[in-house]
CSV table of C-alpha atoms in Angstrom, one decimal:
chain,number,residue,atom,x,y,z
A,89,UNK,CA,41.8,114.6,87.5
A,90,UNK,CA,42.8,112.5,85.1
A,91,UNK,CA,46.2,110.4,84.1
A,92,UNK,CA,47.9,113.1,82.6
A,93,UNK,CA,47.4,115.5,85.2
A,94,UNK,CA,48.3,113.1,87.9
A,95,UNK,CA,51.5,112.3,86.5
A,96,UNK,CA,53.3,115.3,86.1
A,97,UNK,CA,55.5,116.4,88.6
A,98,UNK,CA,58.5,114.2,88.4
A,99,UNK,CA,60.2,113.1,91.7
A,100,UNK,CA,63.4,114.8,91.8
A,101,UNK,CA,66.5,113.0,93.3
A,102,UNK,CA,68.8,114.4,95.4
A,103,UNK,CA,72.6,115.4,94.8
A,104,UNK,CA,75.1,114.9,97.7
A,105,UNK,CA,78.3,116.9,95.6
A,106,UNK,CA,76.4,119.9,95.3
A,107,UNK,CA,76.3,120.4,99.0
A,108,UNK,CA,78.6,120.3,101.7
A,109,UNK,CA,77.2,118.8,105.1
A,110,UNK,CA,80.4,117.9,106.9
A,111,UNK,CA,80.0,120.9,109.1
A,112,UNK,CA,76.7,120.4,109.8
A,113,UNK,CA,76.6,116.8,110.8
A,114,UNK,CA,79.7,117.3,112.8
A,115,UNK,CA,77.4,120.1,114.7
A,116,UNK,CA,74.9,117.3,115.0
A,117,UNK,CA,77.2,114.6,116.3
A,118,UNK,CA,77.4,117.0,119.4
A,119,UNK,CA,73.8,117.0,120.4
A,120,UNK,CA,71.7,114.0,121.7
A,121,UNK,CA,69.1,111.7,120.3
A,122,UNK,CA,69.3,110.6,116.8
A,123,UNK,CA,71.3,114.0,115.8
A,124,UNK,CA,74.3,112.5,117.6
A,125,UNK,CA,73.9,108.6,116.6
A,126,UNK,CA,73.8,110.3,112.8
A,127,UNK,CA,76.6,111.4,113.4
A,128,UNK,CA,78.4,108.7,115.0
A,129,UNK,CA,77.3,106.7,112.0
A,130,UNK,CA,78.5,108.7,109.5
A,131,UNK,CA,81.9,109.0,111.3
A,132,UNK,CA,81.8,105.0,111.2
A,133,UNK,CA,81.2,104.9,107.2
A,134,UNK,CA,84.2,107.2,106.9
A,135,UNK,CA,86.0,104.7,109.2
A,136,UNK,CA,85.1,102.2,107.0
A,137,UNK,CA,86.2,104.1,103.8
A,138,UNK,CA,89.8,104.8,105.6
A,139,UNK,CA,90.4,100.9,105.8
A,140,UNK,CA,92.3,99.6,103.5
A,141,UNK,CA,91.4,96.3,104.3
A,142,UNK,CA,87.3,96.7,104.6
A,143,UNK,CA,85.1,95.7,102.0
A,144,UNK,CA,81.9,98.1,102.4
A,145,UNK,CA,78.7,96.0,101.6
A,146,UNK,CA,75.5,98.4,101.1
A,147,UNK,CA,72.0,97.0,102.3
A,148,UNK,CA,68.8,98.4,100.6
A,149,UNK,CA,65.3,97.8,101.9
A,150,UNK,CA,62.3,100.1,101.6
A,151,UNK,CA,61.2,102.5,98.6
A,152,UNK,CA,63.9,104.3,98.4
A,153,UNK,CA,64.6,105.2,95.0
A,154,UNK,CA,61.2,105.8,94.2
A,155,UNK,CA,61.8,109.0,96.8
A,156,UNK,CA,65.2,110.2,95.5
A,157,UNK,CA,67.3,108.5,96.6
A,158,UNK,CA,68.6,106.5,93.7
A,159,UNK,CA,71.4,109.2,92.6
A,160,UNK,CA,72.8,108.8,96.3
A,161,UNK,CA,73.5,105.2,95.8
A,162,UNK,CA,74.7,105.9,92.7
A,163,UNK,CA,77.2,107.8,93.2
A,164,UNK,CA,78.4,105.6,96.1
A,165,UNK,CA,79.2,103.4,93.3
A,166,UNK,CA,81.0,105.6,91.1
A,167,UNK,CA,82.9,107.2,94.2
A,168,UNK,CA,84.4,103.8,95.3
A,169,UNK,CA,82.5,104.2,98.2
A,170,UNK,CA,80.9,100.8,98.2
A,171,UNK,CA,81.8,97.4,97.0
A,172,UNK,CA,78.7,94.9,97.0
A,173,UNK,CA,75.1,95.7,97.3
A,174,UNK,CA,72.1,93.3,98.8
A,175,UNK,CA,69.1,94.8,97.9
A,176,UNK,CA,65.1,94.6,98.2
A,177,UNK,CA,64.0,93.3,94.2
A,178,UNK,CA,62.1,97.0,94.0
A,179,UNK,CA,64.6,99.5,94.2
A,180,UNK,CA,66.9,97.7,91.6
A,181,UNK,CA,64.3,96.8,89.4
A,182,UNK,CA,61.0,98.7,89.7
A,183,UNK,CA,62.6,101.3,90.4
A,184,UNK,CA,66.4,101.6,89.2
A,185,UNK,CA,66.4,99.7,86.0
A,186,UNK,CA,62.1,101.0,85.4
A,187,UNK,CA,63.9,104.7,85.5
A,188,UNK,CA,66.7,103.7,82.7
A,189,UNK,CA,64.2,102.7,80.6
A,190,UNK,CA,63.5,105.9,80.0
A,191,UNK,CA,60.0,106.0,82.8
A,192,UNK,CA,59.8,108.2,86.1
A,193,UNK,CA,58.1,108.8,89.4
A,194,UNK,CA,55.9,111.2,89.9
A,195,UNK,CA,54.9,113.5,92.4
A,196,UNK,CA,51.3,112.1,94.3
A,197,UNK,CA,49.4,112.7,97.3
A,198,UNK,CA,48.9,109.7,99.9
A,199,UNK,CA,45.2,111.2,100.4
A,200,UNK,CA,44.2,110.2,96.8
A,201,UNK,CA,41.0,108.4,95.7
A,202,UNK,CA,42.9,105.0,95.4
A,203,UNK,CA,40.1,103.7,93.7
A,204,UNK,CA,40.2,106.6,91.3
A,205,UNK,CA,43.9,105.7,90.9
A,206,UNK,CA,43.4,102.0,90.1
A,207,UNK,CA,41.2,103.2,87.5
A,208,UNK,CA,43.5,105.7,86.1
A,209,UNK,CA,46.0,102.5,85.9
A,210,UNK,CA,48.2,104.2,88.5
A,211,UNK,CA,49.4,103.1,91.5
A,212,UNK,CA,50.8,104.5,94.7
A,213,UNK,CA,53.7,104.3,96.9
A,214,UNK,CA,52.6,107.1,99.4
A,215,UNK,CA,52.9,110.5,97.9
A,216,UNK,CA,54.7,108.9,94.4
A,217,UNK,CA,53.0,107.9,91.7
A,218,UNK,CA,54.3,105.4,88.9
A,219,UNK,CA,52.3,104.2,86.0
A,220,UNK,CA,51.1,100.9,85.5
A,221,UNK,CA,51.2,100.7,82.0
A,222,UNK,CA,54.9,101.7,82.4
A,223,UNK,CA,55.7,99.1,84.9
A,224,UNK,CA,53.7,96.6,82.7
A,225,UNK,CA,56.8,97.7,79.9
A,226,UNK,CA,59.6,96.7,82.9
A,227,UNK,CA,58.4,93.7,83.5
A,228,UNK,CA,58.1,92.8,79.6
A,229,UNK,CA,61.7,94.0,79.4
A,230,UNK,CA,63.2,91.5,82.0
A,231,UNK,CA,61.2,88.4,80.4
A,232,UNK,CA,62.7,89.2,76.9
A,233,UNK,CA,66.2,89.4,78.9
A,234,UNK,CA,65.4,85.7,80.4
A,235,UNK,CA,64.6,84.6,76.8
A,236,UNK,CA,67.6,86.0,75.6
A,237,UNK,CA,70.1,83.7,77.9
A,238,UNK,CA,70.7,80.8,78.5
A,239,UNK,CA,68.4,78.2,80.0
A,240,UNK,CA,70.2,77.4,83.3
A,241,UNK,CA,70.0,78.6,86.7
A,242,UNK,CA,71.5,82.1,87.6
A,243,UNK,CA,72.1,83.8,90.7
A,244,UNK,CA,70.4,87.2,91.4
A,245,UNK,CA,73.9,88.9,90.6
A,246,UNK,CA,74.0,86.9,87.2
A,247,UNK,CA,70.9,88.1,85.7
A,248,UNK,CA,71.0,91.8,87.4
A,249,UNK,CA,74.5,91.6,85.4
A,250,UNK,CA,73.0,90.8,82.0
A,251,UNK,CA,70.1,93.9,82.8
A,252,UNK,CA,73.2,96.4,83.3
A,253,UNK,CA,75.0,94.5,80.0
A,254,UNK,CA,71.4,95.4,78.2
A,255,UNK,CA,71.1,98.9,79.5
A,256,UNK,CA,74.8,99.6,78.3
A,257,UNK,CA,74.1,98.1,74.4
A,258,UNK,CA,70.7,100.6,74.6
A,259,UNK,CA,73.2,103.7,75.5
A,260,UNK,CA,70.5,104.5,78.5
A,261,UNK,CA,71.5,108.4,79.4
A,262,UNK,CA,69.6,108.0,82.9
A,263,UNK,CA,72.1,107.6,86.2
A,264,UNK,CA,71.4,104.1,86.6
A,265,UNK,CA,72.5,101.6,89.9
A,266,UNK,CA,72.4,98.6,87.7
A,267,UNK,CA,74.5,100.0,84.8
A,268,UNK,CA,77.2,101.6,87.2
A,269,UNK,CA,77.6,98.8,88.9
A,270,UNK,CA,77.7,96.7,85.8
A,271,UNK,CA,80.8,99.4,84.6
A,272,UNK,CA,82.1,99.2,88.5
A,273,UNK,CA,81.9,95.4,88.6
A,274,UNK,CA,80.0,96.3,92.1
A,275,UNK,CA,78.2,92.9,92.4
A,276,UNK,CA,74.6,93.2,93.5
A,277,UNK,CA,72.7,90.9,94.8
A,278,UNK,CA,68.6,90.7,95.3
A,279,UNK,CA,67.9,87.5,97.4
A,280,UNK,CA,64.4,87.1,96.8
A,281,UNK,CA,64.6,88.5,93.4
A,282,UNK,CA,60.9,87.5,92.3
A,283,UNK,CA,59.0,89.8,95.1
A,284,UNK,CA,59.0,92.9,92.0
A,285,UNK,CA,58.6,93.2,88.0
A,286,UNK,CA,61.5,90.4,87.9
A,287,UNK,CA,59.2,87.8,89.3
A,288,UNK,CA,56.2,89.0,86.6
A,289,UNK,CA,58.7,88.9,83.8
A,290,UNK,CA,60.2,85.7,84.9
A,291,UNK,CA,56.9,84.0,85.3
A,292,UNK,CA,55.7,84.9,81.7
A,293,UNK,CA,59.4,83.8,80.9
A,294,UNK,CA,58.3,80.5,81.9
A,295,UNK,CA,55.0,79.9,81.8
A,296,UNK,CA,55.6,80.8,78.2
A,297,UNK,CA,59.2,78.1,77.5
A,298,UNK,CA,57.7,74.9,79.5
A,299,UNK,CA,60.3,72.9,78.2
A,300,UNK,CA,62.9,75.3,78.8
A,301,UNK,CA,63.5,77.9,81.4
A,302,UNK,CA,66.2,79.8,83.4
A,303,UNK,CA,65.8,80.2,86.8
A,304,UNK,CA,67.1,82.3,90.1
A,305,UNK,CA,69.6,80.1,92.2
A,306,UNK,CA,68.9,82.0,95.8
A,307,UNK,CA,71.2,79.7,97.3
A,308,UNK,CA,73.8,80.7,94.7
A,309,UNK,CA,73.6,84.1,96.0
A,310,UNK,CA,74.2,83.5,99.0
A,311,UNK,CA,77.4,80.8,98.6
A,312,UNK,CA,78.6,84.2,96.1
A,313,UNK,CA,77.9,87.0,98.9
A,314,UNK,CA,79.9,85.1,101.1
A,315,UNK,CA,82.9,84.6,98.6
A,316,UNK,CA,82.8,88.2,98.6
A,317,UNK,CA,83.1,88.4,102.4
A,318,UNK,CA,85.9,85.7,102.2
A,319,UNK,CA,87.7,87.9,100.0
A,320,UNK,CA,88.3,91.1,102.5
A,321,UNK,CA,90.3,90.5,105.5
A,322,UNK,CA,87.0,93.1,106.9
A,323,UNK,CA,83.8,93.6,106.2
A,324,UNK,CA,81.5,96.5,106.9
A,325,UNK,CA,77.8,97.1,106.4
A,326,UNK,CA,75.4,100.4,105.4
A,327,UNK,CA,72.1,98.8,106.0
A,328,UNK,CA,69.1,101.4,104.9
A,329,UNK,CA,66.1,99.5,106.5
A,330,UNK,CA,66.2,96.2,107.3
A,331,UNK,CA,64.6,92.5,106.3
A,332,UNK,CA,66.2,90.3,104.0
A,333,UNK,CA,68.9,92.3,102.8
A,334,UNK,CA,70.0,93.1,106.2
A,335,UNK,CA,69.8,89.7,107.7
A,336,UNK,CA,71.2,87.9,104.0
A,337,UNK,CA,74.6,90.0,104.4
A,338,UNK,CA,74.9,89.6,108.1
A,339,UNK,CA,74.6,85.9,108.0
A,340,UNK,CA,77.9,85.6,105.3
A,341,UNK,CA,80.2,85.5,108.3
A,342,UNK,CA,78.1,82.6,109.9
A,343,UNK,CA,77.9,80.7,106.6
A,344,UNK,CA,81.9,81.4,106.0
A,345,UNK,CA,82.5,79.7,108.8
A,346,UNK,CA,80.3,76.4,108.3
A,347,UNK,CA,82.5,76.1,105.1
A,348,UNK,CA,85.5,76.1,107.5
A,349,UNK,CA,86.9,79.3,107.1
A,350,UNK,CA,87.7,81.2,110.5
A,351,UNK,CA,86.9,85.0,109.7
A,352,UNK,CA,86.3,87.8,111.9
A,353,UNK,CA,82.6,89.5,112.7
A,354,UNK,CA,81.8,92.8,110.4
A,355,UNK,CA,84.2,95.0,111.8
A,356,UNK,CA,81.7,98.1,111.1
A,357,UNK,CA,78.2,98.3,111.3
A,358,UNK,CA,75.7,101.2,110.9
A,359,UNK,CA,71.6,100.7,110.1
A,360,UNK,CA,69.4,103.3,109.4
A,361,UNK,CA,65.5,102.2,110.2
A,362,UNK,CA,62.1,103.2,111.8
A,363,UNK,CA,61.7,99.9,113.1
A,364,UNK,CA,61.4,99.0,117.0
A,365,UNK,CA,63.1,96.1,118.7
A,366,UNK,CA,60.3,95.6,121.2
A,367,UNK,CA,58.5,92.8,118.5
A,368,UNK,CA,61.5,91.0,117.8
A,369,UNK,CA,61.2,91.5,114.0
A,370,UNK,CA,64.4,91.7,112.9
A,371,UNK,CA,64.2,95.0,110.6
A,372,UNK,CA,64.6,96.4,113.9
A,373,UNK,CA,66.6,94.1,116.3
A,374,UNK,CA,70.0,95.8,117.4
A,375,UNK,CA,73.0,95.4,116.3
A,376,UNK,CA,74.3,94.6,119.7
A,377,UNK,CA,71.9,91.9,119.5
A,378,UNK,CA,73.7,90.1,115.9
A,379,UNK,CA,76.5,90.5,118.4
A,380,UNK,CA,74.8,87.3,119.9
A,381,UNK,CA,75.2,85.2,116.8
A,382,UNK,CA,78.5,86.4,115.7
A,383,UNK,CA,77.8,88.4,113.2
A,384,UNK,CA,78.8,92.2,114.0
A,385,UNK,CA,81.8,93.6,116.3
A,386,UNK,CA,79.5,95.3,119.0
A,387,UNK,CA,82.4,97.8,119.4
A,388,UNK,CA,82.0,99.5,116.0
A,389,UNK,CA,78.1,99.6,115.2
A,390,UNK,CA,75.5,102.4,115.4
A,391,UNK,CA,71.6,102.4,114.9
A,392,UNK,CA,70.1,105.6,114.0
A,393,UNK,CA,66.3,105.7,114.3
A,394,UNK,CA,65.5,108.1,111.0
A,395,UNK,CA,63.4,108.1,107.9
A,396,UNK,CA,65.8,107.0,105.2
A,397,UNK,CA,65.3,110.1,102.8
A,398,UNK,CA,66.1,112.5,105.9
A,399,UNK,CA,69.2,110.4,107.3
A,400,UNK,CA,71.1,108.8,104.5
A,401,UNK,CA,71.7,111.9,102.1
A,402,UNK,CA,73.2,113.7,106.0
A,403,UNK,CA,75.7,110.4,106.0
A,404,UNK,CA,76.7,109.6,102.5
A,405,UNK,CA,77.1,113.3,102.0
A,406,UNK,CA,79.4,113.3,104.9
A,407,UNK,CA,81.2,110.4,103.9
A,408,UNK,CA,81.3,111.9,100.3
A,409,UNK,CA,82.7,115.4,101.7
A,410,UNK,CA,85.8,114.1,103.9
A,411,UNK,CA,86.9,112.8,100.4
A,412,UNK,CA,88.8,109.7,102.3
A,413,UNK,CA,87.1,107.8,99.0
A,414,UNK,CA,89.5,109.1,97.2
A,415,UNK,CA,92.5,107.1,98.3
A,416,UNK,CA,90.2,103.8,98.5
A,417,UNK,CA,91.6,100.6,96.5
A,418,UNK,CA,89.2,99.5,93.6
A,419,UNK,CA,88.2,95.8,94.7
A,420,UNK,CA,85.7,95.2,91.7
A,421,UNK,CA,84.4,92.1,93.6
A,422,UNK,CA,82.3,91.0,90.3
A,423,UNK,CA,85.5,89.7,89.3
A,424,UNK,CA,85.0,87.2,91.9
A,425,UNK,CA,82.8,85.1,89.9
A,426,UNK,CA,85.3,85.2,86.4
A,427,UNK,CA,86.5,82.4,87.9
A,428,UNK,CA,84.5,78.5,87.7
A,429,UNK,CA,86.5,77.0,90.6
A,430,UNK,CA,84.8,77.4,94.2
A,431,UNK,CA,87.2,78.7,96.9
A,432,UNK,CA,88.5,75.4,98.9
A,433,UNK,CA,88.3,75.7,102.9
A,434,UNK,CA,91.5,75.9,104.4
């Protein structure tokens, strides 16, 4: 087969409005195993989207968008039901921002020839399929943002910021995480920001302006995702996978409090992974166990041990279907960062 027959099934993502679950993961919230904790985690989102004073921050590791998933998380964003997002550098930008260009995933099979693949200039993620040549476009598109800006340092947030700022001047017609957030003012932040197409576009960025670069300020991210944790009275966390994104936004109530601030624990925690505890990794340590370090309220927390394309459409959908985002506040924590001066520690 070649190129053109490989990449033509487009990867469709899912809709959460067009069904209603709330029955059926109430059903499973009566059963055992991980039918129950599902449900016990999706009851906790909605307890999280009932509290005035919670800030919900959204965690994003694994390939999810690539699978469907992308729509979910968008309309999370354009529901109210989330107000910051820490994310893995692929979702938002090989995979989010590659799609509002205009490019898609396909359809693959993880039994392919790889080698054939590699020669077809395609490369896998399991059963999808994205084109390299495509990709090669992304990662073109974020240097010629970096050489559009300012030669200083920028946070993760900063620069995801000016690619929503860019999608909205091109009128993109795709549902697109960066640009809704960029509309939202839903801050999101990518922690190790050059692990995708950012890091190839930044590095020609600066291989190519010796003399005078931007760079990513990871340590800026963090000092900005703990502003927005000093900002709610509570905090609670939606953690798809786990790695840096999960450990980076459990951390901010550990960091708040080295800058002298006395704040409570995430009130609410819920993680949705395959990984085990038994290595000591922490994409699959407890959440009882970040109990230990101060960093989660072990009486509100759930794991549930699922795929992330099987469980998170069952929650969010829940969470979308008892409509309590409806009466939500609007925090628009971008605003945060409007302002120069650093919050003092009382």
């Amino acid at each position: 087969m070649n190129r053109e027959d490989l990449l033509q099934e487009v990867v469709q993502p899912i809709d959460i409005k067009a069904f209603d679950v709330v029955g059926l993961v109430e059903s499973m919230s009566q059963m055992a195993f991980q039918a129950r904790n599902l449900g016990r985690a999706a009851k906790i989102y909605d307890e999280m989207l009932q509290d005035s004073d919670c800030a919900i921050i959204l965690c994003l590791a694994g390939s999810l968008f690539s699978a469907g998933l992308k729509n979910v998380v968008y309309d999370l964003i354009t529901h109210n039901m989330v107000d910051a997002i820490v994310s893995t550098g692929a979702n938002i930008v090989d995979q989010d921002f590659f799609e509002a260009l205009g490019f898609r995933h396909y359809v693959g099979d993880p039994l392919a020839d790889d080698e054939m693949l590699r020669q077809e200039r395609i490369d896998r993620i399991y059963d999808t399929y994205i084109d390299e040549d495509q990709l090669r476009v992304c990662d073109m598109t974020i240097a010629e943002i970096a050489n559009s800006l300012e030669k200083r340092p920028y946070s993760s947030r900063e620069f995801i910021q000016e690619m929503g700022a860019y999608l909205e001047k091109q009128k993109t017609d795709t549902q697109s995480v960066v640009l809704a957030a960029y509309q939202h003012q839903v801050p999101i932040f990518v922690p190790a920001f050059s692990d995708c197409s950012a890091g190839f576009g930044l590095v020609h960025h600066q291989w190519n302006s010796p003399e005078s670069y931007l760079t990513i300020d990871s340590v800026g991210d963090f000092r900005e995702l703990t502003q927005c944790k000093l900002a709610a009275k509570y905090t609670g966390l939606v953690m798809i996978g786990g790695g840096v994104p999960k450990n980076f936004a459990q951390d901010t109530v550990v960091a708040a409090e080295m800058l002298g601030f006395d704040v409570t624990m995430h009130k609410y925690t819920i993680q949705i992974t395959v990984a085990d505890e038994r290595d000591g990794a922490l994409s699959g340590s407890t959440l009882r166990e970040a109990h230990s370090w101060g960093k989660v309220n072990k009486n509100v927390e759930q794991m549930v041990f699922s795929e992330a394309t099987l469980a998170l459409p069952l929650i969010a959908g829940y969470a979308y279907g008892k409509g309590n985002w409806r009466d939500r506040s609007v925090r628009r924590l971008a605003q945060l960062f409007d302002k120069t001066q650093l919050v003092s520690a009382r």
